[in-house]
Amino acid sequence: MELEVIQAEPKSRARIEGICGSLEILIKVSKGLHVGSGKKTFLKIEEDKLKATVEKYGERSERAIEALMFLGLTQDILPFCESGGRPVIPGSSVKGNVRARLELSFRGKGGKVRSCFVDAGRGRRSWRHEGIWGERIREIRKVPVERDKKEERQCQFKPESRELNKVCLLCDLFGTTGLMGRLGFSDFIGDSVQLEDREFSYGMKLMVAPDESVFKGKVTFLNLQPEELGLLLLGMGLEKERTGRLVLMGRLKYREPIGKIKYHVESLYLSPLSTPLNVGKITVQPGQSVNTPILDQLVFQLISLAKSKFGDEIEVIDEVKRLDQIQLRR
Ligand SMILES: [Zn+2]
């Protein structure tokens, strides 16, 4: 059975009609992290080994390439993303990380689903990715894709063409073609992060932010309902308090013992223009900042609210635990 994506008119970006403000977030590295710069990398080959290998295999180029992979080919170390001389995790990477986790947490109900799966559904994935998220991915494949445009299953916002003025909840929150998201992600800066060179299988060398590294950034939000703020926190792997469980991020996270981080909420700030935030017995007024100890309670209340509002449409998956399980089974 195909799943129909629930779409609605996006919330206003112009008038204030919900909670607005920002969260100060830390990304704490538990087991090394590599986030690439997206720049091209170069391969170094020793010339005599290259000549010898190509001569040996002649026109059987596939064999030659394979042999080179194991014999003479070394890769330059892959740099960590940097800005102004400091290591950073780009806001777009953080956004993709949170969005994909949320997309993979939504389940279909009564033939309908709240996400069009922009991030989670794309491309071919490793067996580990399939192993962790398999059930959800099989569901995602039930969302029909336009036959002639394989990549364009995501919501498009084109208010001028009347029919295309609706989007799913996740596109409304994170944005899509033609529509700015109601959530904004700054770059996350690692002011005191000392990057290390590390070598992984197949001789792959990466610059890695070591364990205990901390990156600091901000998530801004516009016109949210309290349960939508709760969803954002769920997407960061938060559960009961302002430090979340271990989640996966960055390069080689499935294959090597790196890429395990925790999101931590430092503070919440409501803009003076915001509506008040009421959840459980807690009220946050416009212009107010929330730190400890109320912040733990606030996080708990917001997540409980999201879970009760979305009910069995949300299933939280502990990806690190599942990864450990599928590695053991292999
Ligand atoms: Zn969508």
JSON list of C-alpha atoms and ligand atoms in Angstrom, two decimals, residues 99 115-116 118 154-155 167-168 171, ligand 1:
[
{"chain": "A", "resi": 99, "resn": "ARG", "atom": "CA", "xyz": [16.14, 16.20, 9.86]},
{"chain": "A", "resi": 115, "resn": "SER", "atom": "CA", "xyz": [7.12, 13.44, 5.95]},
{"chain": "A", "resi": 116, "resn": "CYS", "atom": "CA", "xyz": [8.05, 13.36, 2.29]},
{"chain": "A", "resi": 118, "resn": "VAL", "atom": "CA", "xyz": [13.83, 14.45, 1.54]},
{"chain": "A", "resi": 154, "resn": "GLN", "atom": "CA", "xyz": [9.89, 16.13, -1.80]},
{"chain": "A", "resi": 155, "resn": "CYS", "atom": "CA", "xyz": [7.34, 18.87, -1.34]},
{"chain": "A", "resi": 167, "resn": "VAL", "atom": "CA", "xyz": [4.07, 21.02, 2.21]},
{"chain": "A", "resi": 168, "resn": "CYS", "atom": "CA", "xyz": [4.58, 18.28, 4.80]},
{"chain": "A", "resi": 171, "resn": "CYS", "atom": "CA", "xyz": [9.43, 20.65, 4.96]},
{"chain": "B", "resi": 1, "resn": "ZN", "atom": "ZN", "xyz": [7.91, 17.55, 2.50]}
]
